[in-house]
Amino acid sequence: MVRANGAVSLRELARVVQTSEVTVRRDVRALEAEGLLDRRHGGAVLPGGFTRESGFPQRAMAATAEKTAIAEYAAGLVREGEAIVVGAGTTTQELARRLARVPGLTVVTNSLLVAQALAHANRVEVVMTGGTLRGSNYALVGSGAEQSLLGLRVSRAFLSGAGLTADRGLSTSNMLAASVDRALVRAASEVVVLADHGKLGAETAFQTVPTEVISHLVTNQPPPDQERAAAELDALSAQGVRISVAGASCGKPGAVEREPRSPERPEQRGGREVPVPSPRGGAGHPGPGLGAPGSLGQRLSDLAPTRRR
């Protein structure tokens, strides 16, 4: 199954072989020790290759408790009257469900699921990008989405992805989705990545956020047998990323904070503008503020103040 599909979930393996996920997890661990496959985010992939993104139903059912804890903590970072961007993903969908309680909030998103979660929040202004619908994750992508973000400036971007490493930062398996995520990053003064432990150490084809641009990572505590995930947390901290380990996975409320071990990076701290690589790999630049009349950025200037930190 792994050879045919490139990746498979533990739940699907258990269904096919008619056994428990506990048994499958033990067998997958043994196969990994023999070098026959790699464990990844609630499943297994071919060894030595990039992780392929699973379908939306599988992602929605994976690591639900961890995503809930991460989303709950991340929602506490958002302040009244703030303007933020929220990317597509199952973890950011959980975040959106908790943002309805923040008065005066403006949320810019390319995700239909994020917009749907906030549709009845009468204290939250939701602004959607343009673009072409990518049905596999209910997100708007393409040049229409990217152009609608030109000139936008918000305080923070909340993003997820399919993999996160200290070497490459956040990545995803789809080129169009990666390009829109980079546009979202260019609009923000601070980048907050939401990633459960299953994504730590995983790499996918297209980089979205380089490590040096990530201000803050909200994750959960990796299980004791996930040594690679724990090592990635140490490496990310050493590169100046602030790490919050959501408390629900640590057995207590709140979160465990891991401050960066290296000096703060001037290009991303204190709410200063961050240069981000452009989708074509050139040296990009942050948005020029709230843009020209009629642009999405200009419309947002009348909706909510941007708070710089």
Coordinates of N, CA, C and O in Angstrom, one line a residue, residues 86-222:
V86 N -5.2 34.1 8.3 CA -5.3 32.7 8.7 C -5.2 31.8 7.4 O -6.1 32.0 6.5
G87 N -4.3 30.9 7.3 CA -4.1 30.1 6.1 C -5.1 28.9 6.2 O -5.8 28.7 7.2
A88 N -5.0 28.1 5.2 CA -5.8 26.9 5.1 C -5.2 25.7 5.9 O -4.0 25.7 6.1
G89 N -6.1 24.8 6.3 CA -5.6 23.6 7.0 C -6.6 23.2 8.1 O -7.5 24.0 8.5
T90 N -6.5 22.0 8.6 CA -7.4 21.5 9.6 C -7.1 22.1 11.0 O -8.0 22.3 11.8
T91 N -5.8 22.4 11.2 CA -5.5 23.1 12.5 C -5.9 24.5 12.5 O -6.4 25.0 13.6
T92 N -5.8 25.2 11.4 CA -6.2 26.6 11.4 C -7.8 26.7 11.4 O -8.3 27.6 11.9
Q93 N -8.4 25.6 10.9 CA -9.9 25.6 11.0 C -10.3 25.5 12.5 O -11.2 26.2 12.9
E94 N -9.6 24.7 13.3 CA -9.8 24.6 14.7 C -9.6 26.0 15.4 O -10.3 26.4 16.2
L95 N -8.5 26.7 14.9 CA -8.3 28.0 15.5 C -9.4 28.9 15.2 O -9.9 29.7 16.0
A96 N -9.9 28.9 13.9 CA -11.0 29.8 13.5 C -12.2 29.6 14.4 O -12.9 30.6 14.7
R97 N -12.5 28.4 14.8 CA -13.7 28.1 15.6 C -13.6 28.8 17.0 O -14.6 29.1 17.6
R98 N -12.4 29.1 17.4 CA -12.2 29.8 18.7 C -12.0 31.3 18.6 O -11.9 32.0 19.6
L99 N -11.9 31.8 17.3 CA -11.7 33.2 17.2 C -13.0 34.0 17.2 O -13.0 35.2 17.3
A100 N -14.2 33.3 17.1 CA -15.5 33.9 17.1 C -15.7 34.7 18.4 O -16.5 35.7 18.4
R101 N -15.0 34.4 19.4 CA -15.2 35.1 20.7 C -14.4 36.4 20.8 O -14.4 37.1 21.9
V102 N -13.5 36.7 19.8 CA -12.7 37.9 19.9 C -13.4 39.1 19.3 O -13.5 39.1 18.0
P103 N -13.8 40.1 20.0 CA -14.5 41.2 19.4 C -13.6 42.1 18.6 O -12.5 42.3 18.9
G104 N -14.2 42.6 17.5 CA -13.5 43.6 16.7 C -12.4 43.0 15.8 O -11.6 43.7 15.3
L105 N -12.4 41.7 15.7 CA -11.3 41.0 15.0 C -11.6 41.1 13.5 O -12.7 40.9 13.0
T106 N -10.5 41.2 12.7 CA -10.6 41.1 11.2 C -9.8 39.9 10.8 O -8.6 39.9 11.1
V107 N -10.3 39.0 10.1 CA -9.6 37.8 9.6 C -9.6 37.8 8.1 O -10.7 37.8 7.5
V108 N -8.4 37.8 7.5 CA -8.3 37.6 6.1 C -7.9 36.2 5.8 O -6.9 35.7 6.5
T109 N -8.5 35.5 4.9 CA -8.2 34.0 4.7 C -8.5 33.6 3.3 O -9.3 34.3 2.6
N110 N -7.8 32.6 2.9 CA -8.1 31.9 1.6 C -8.8 30.6 1.8 O -9.0 29.8 0.8
S111 N -9.2 30.3 3.0 CA -9.8 29.0 3.3 C -11.3 29.1 3.5 O -11.8 29.9 4.3
L112 N -12.0 28.3 2.7 CA -13.5 28.3 2.9 C -13.9 27.7 4.3 O -14.9 28.1 4.9
L113 N -13.1 26.8 4.8 CA -13.4 26.2 6.1 C -13.2 27.2 7.2 O -14.0 27.3 8.2
V114 N -12.2 28.1 7.1 CA -12.0 29.1 8.1 C -13.1 30.1 8.1 O -13.7 30.5 9.1
A115 N -13.5 30.5 6.8 CA -14.6 31.5 6.7 C -15.9 30.9 7.2 O -16.7 31.6 7.8
Q116 N -16.1 29.6 6.9 CA -17.4 29.0 7.4 C -17.4 28.9 8.9 O -18.5 29.2 9.5
A117 N -16.3 28.7 9.5 CA -16.2 28.6 11.0 C -16.6 29.9 11.6 O -17.0 30.0 12.8
L118 N -16.3 31.0 10.9 CA -16.6 32.4 11.4 C -17.8 33.0 10.8 O -18.1 34.2 11.1
A119 N -18.5 32.3 10.0 CA -19.7 32.9 9.3 C -20.7 33.5 10.2 O -21.3 34.5 9.8
H120 N -20.9 33.0 11.4 CA -22.0 33.5 12.2 C -21.4 34.3 13.4 O -22.1 34.5 14.4
A121 N -20.1 34.6 13.4 CA -19.5 35.4 14.4 C -19.8 36.9 14.1 O -19.0 37.5 13.3
N122 N -20.8 37.5 14.7 CA -21.2 38.8 14.4 C -20.2 39.9 14.8 O -20.3 41.1 14.4
R123 N -19.2 39.5 15.7 CA -18.2 40.5 16.1 C -16.9 40.4 15.3 O -15.9 41.1 15.6
V124 N -16.9 39.5 14.3 CA -15.7 39.3 13.5 C -15.9 39.6 12.1 O -16.9 39.1 11.5
E125 N -15.0 40.4 11.5 CA -15.1 40.7 10.1 C -14.3 39.7 9.3 O -13.1 39.5 9.6
V126 N -14.9 39.0 8.4 CA -14.1 38.0 7.6 C -14.0 38.5 6.1 O -14.9 38.9 5.5
V127 N -12.7 38.5 5.7 CA -12.4 39.0 4.3 C -11.8 37.8 3.6 O -10.7 37.3 4.0
M128 N -12.3 37.4 2.5 CA -11.8 36.3 1.7 C -11.0 36.8 0.5 O -11.4 37.8 -0.1
T129 N -9.9 36.1 0.2 CA -9.2 36.4 -1.0 C -10.0 35.9 -2.2 O -11.0 35.2 -2.1
G130 N -9.6 36.3 -3.4 CA -10.1 35.7 -4.6 C -9.3 34.4 -4.9 O -8.7 33.9 -4.0
G131 N -9.4 33.9 -6.1 CA -8.7 32.8 -6.5 C -9.5 31.6 -7.0 O -10.7 31.7 -7.1
T132 N -8.8 30.5 -7.3 CA -9.4 29.3 -7.8 C -9.5 28.3 -6.7 O -8.6 28.1 -6.0
L133 N -10.7 27.6 -6.6 CA -10.9 26.7 -5.5 C -10.1 25.4 -5.7 O -10.1 24.8 -6.7
R134 N -9.3 25.1 -4.7 CA -8.6 23.8 -4.6 C -9.4 22.9 -3.7 O -9.4 23.0 -2.5
G135 N -10.1 21.9 -4.4 CA -11.1 21.2 -3.6 C -10.6 20.2 -2.6 O -11.3 19.9 -1.6
S136 N -9.3 19.8 -2.7 CA -8.8 18.9 -1.7 C -8.6 19.4 -0.3 O -8.6 18.7 0.7
N137 N -8.5 20.8 -0.2 CA -8.4 21.4 1.1 C -9.3 22.6 1.2 O -9.1 23.4 2.2
Y138 N -10.2 22.8 0.3 CA -11.2 23.9 0.4 C -10.5 25.2 0.5 O -11.0 26.1 1.3
A139 N -9.5 25.5 -0.3 CA -8.8 26.7 -0.2 C -8.7 27.4 -1.6 O -8.8 26.7 -2.6
L140 N -8.6 28.7 -1.6 CA -8.5 29.5 -2.8 C -7.0 29.7 -3.1 O -6.3 30.1 -2.3
V141 N -6.6 29.3 -4.4 CA -5.2 29.4 -4.7 C -5.1 30.1 -6.1 O -6.1 30.5 -6.7
G142 N -3.9 30.3 -6.6 CA -3.7 30.9 -7.9 C -3.4 32.4 -7.8 O -3.4 33.0 -6.8
S143 N -3.2 32.9 -9.0 CA -2.8 34.3 -9.1 C -3.9 35.3 -8.6 O -3.6 36.3 -8.0
G144 N -5.2 34.9 -8.7 CA -6.2 35.7 -8.1 C -6.1 35.9 -6.6 O -6.3 36.9 -6.1
A145 N -5.8 34.8 -5.9 CA -5.6 34.8 -4.5 C -4.4 35.7 -4.1 O -4.4 36.5 -3.2
E146 N -3.3 35.5 -4.8 CA -2.1 36.2 -4.5 C -2.2 37.7 -4.8 O -1.8 38.5 -4.0
Q147 N -2.8 38.0 -5.9 CA -3.0 39.5 -6.2 C -3.9 40.2 -5.3 O -3.7 41.4 -5.0
S148 N -4.9 39.5 -4.7 CA -5.8 40.1 -3.8 C -5.1 40.5 -2.5 O -5.7 41.3 -1.7
L149 N -4.0 39.9 -2.2 CA -3.2 40.1 -1.0 C -2.2 41.2 -1.1 O -1.6 41.6 -0.1
L150 N -2.0 41.8 -2.3 CA -1.0 42.8 -2.5 C -1.4 44.1 -1.7 O -2.5 44.5 -1.8
G151 N -0.4 44.6 -1.1 CA -0.6 45.8 -0.3 C -1.2 45.6 1.1 O -1.4 46.6 1.8
L152 N -1.5 44.4 1.4 CA -2.1 44.1 2.7 C -1.0 44.1 3.8 O 0.1 43.6 3.6
R153 N -1.4 44.6 5.0 CA -0.5 44.6 6.1 C -1.3 44.3 7.4 O -2.2 45.0 7.7
V154 N -1.0 43.2 8.0 CA -1.7 42.8 9.3 C -0.6 42.5 10.3 O 0.6 42.5 10.0
S155 N -1.1 42.3 11.6 CA -0.1 42.1 12.6 C 0.5 40.7 12.6 O 1.7 40.5 12.8
R156 N -0.3 39.6 12.3 CA 0.2 38.3 12.4 C -0.5 37.4 11.4 O -1.6 37.6 10.9
A157 N 0.3 36.4 11.0 CA -0.2 35.3 10.1 C -0.1 34.0 10.9 O 0.9 33.7 11.5
F158 N -1.2 33.3 10.8 CA -1.3 31.9 11.5 C -1.4 30.9 10.3 O -2.4 30.9 9.6
L159 N -0.4 30.1 10.3 CA -0.3 29.1 9.2 C 0.0 27.7 9.7 O 0.6 27.5 10.7
S160 N -0.4 26.7 8.9 CA 0.0 25.4 9.1 C 0.6 24.8 7.8 O 0.7 25.5 6.9
G161 N 0.9 23.6 7.8 CA 1.5 22.9 6.6 C 1.6 21.4 6.8 O 1.1 20.9 7.8
A162 N 2.3 20.8 5.9 CA 2.4 19.3 5.9 C 3.7 18.9 6.6 O 3.8 17.7 7.0
G163 N 4.7 19.8 6.7 CA 5.9 19.4 7.3 C 6.7 20.6 7.9 O 6.5 21.7 7.4
L164 N 7.5 20.4 8.9 CA 8.3 21.4 9.5 C 9.6 20.9 10.0 O 9.7 19.9 10.8
T165 N 10.7 21.5 9.5 CA 12.1 21.1 9.9 C 12.8 22.4 10.2 O 12.5 23.5 9.7
A166 N 13.9 22.3 11.0 CA 14.7 23.4 11.3 C 15.5 23.9 10.0 O 15.9 25.0 9.9
D167 N 15.8 22.9 9.1 CA 16.6 23.2 8.0 C 15.8 24.0 6.9 O 16.3 25.0 6.3
R168 N 14.6 23.6 6.7 CA 13.8 24.2 5.6 C 12.6 25.0 6.1 O 12.0 25.8 5.3
G169 N 12.2 24.9 7.3 CA 11.1 25.6 7.8 C 9.8 24.9 7.4 O 9.8 23.6 7.4
L170 N 8.7 25.6 7.2 CA 7.4 25.0 6.9 C 7.3 24.7 5.4 O 7.8 25.4 4.6
S171 N 6.7 23.5 5.1 CA 6.5 23.1 3.7 C 5.2 22.5 3.5 O 4.5 22.0 4.4
T172 N 4.8 22.4 2.2 CA 3.6 21.7 1.8 C 3.8 21.0 0.5 O 4.8 21.2 -0.1
S173 N 2.9 20.1 0.1 CA 3.1 19.3 -1.0 C 2.5 19.9 -2.3 O 2.7 19.3 -3.4
N174 N 1.8 21.0 -2.2 CA 1.2 21.6 -3.4 C 1.8 22.9 -3.8 O 1.9 23.8 -2.9
M175 N 2.3 23.1 -5.0 CA 2.9 24.3 -5.4 C 2.0 25.6 -5.3 O 2.5 26.6 -4.9
L176 N 0.8 25.5 -5.7 CA -0.1 26.6 -5.7 C -0.4 27.0 -4.3 O -0.5 28.2 -3.9
A177 N -0.7 26.0 -3.4 CA -0.9 26.3 -2.0 C 0.3 27.0 -1.4 O 0.1 27.9 -0.6
A178 N 1.5 26.5 -1.7 CA 2.7 27.1 -1.1 C 2.8 28.6 -1.6 O 3.2 29.4 -0.8
S179 N 2.5 28.9 -2.8 CA 2.7 30.2 -3.3 C 1.7 31.2 -2.6 O 2.1 32.3 -2.3
V180 N 0.5 30.8 -2.3 CA -0.5 31.6 -1.6 C 0.0 31.8 -0.1 O -0.1 32.9 0.4
D181 N 0.5 30.7 0.5 CA 1.0 30.8 1.8 C 2.1 31.9 1.9 O 2.2 32.6 2.9
R182 N 3.0 31.9 0.9 CA 4.1 32.9 0.9 C 3.5 34.3 0.8 O 4.0 35.2 1.4
A183 N 2.4 34.5 0.1 CA 1.8 35.8 -0.1 C 1.2 36.2 1.3 O 1.2 37.3 1.7
L184 N 0.6 35.2 2.0 CA 0.1 35.5 3.3 C 1.1 36.0 4.3 O 1.0 36.9 5.1
V185 N 2.3 35.3 4.2 CA 3.4 35.6 5.1 C 3.9 37.1 4.8 O 4.2 37.8 5.7
R186 N 4.0 37.4 3.5 CA 4.4 38.8 3.2 C 3.5 39.9 3.7 O 4.0 41.0 3.9
A187 N 2.3 39.5 4.0 CA 1.3 40.5 4.6 C 1.4 40.7 6.1 O 0.8 41.7 6.6
A188 N 2.2 39.9 6.7 CA 2.2 39.9 8.2 C 3.5 40.4 8.8 O 4.6 40.2 8.2
S189 N 3.5 41.0 9.9 CA 4.6 41.4 10.7 C 5.2 40.3 11.5 O 6.4 40.4 11.9
E190 N 4.4 39.3 11.8 CA 4.8 38.2 12.6 C 4.2 36.9 12.1 O 3.0 36.9 11.7
V191 N 4.9 35.8 12.1 CA 4.4 34.5 11.6 C 4.3 33.5 12.7 O 5.4 33.2 13.3
V192 N 3.1 33.0 12.9 CA 2.9 32.0 13.9 C 2.6 30.7 13.2 O 1.6 30.6 12.4
V193 N 3.4 29.6 13.4 CA 3.1 28.3 12.8 C 2.4 27.4 13.8 O 2.9 27.3 14.9
L194 N 1.4 26.7 13.3 CA 0.7 25.8 14.1 C 0.9 24.4 13.6 O 0.6 24.1 12.4
A195 N 1.6 23.5 14.3 CA 2.0 22.2 13.8 C 2.1 21.2 15.0 O 2.8 21.4 15.9
D196 N 1.3 20.1 14.8 CA 1.4 19.1 15.9 C 2.7 18.3 15.7 O 3.4 18.4 14.7
H197 N 3.0 17.5 16.6 CA 4.3 16.8 16.7 C 4.5 15.9 15.4 O 5.7 15.6 15.0
G198 N 3.4 15.4 14.8 CA 3.6 14.5 13.7 C 4.2 15.2 12.5 O 4.7 14.5 11.5
K199 N 4.1 16.5 12.4 CA 4.7 17.3 11.3 C 6.1 17.7 11.5 O 6.8 18.1 10.6
L200 N 6.6 17.5 12.8 CA 8.0 17.9 13.1 C 9.0 16.9 12.5 O 8.9 15.7 12.7
G201 N 9.9 17.3 11.7 CA 10.8 16.4 11.0 C 10.4 15.9 9.7 O 11.2 15.3 8.9
A202 N 9.1 16.2 9.3 CA 8.6 15.8 8.0 C 8.9 16.9 7.0 O 8.9 18.1 7.2
E203 N 9.3 16.5 5.7 CA 9.6 17.4 4.7 C 8.6 17.1 3.5 O 8.4 16.0 3.1
T204 N 8.1 18.2 2.9 CA 7.3 18.0 1.7 C 8.0 18.9 0.6 O 8.9 19.7 0.9
A205 N 7.4 18.9 -0.6 CA 8.2 19.4 -1.8 C 8.4 20.9 -1.8 O 9.4 21.4 -2.2
F206 N 7.4 21.7 -1.3 CA 7.5 23.1 -1.5 C 7.6 23.9 -0.2 O 6.7 23.8 0.6
Q207 N 8.6 24.6 -0.1 CA 8.8 25.5 1.1 C 7.8 26.6 1.1 O 7.6 27.3 0.1
T208 N 7.2 26.9 2.3 CA 6.3 28.0 2.4 C 6.9 29.1 3.3 O 6.8 30.3 3.0
V209 N 7.5 28.7 4.4 CA 8.0 29.7 5.4 C 9.4 29.3 5.8 O 9.5 28.3 6.5
P210 N 10.4 30.0 5.4 CA 11.8 29.6 5.9 C 11.9 29.8 7.4 O 11.2 30.5 8.0
T211 N 12.7 29.0 8.0 CA 12.9 29.0 9.5 C 13.1 30.4 10.0 O 12.6 30.8 11.1
E212 N 14.0 31.1 9.3 CA 14.4 32.5 9.9 C 13.2 33.4 9.9 O 13.3 34.5 10.5
V213 N 12.1 33.1 9.2 CA 10.9 34.0 9.2 C 9.9 33.6 10.2 O 9.0 34.4 10.6
I214 N 10.0 32.4 10.8 CA 9.0 31.9 11.8 C 9.3 32.6 13.1 O 10.4 32.5 13.7
S215 N 8.4 33.3 13.6 CA 8.5 34.0 14.9 C 8.2 33.1 16.1 O 8.8 33.1 17.1
H216 N 7.1 32.2 15.9 CA 6.5 31.5 17.0 C 6.0 30.2 16.5 O 5.3 30.2 15.5
L217 N 6.3 29.1 17.1 CA 5.7 27.8 16.8 C 4.8 27.4 18.0 O 5.3 27.3 19.1
V218 N 3.6 27.0 17.7 CA 2.7 26.4 18.7 C 2.6 24.9 18.3 O 2.1 24.6 17.2
T219 N 2.9 24.0 19.2 CA 2.9 22.6 19.0 C 2.4 21.9 20.2 O 1.9 22.5 21.2
N220 N 2.5 20.5 20.2 CA 2.2 19.7 21.4 C 3.5 18.9 21.7 O 4.4 18.8 21.0
Q221 N 3.5 18.4 22.9 CA 4.6 17.6 23.4 C 4.8 16.3 22.6 O 3.8 15.5 22.6
P222 N 5.9 16.0 21.9 CA 6.1 14.8 21.2 C 6.1 13.6 22.2 O 6.6 13.7 23.3

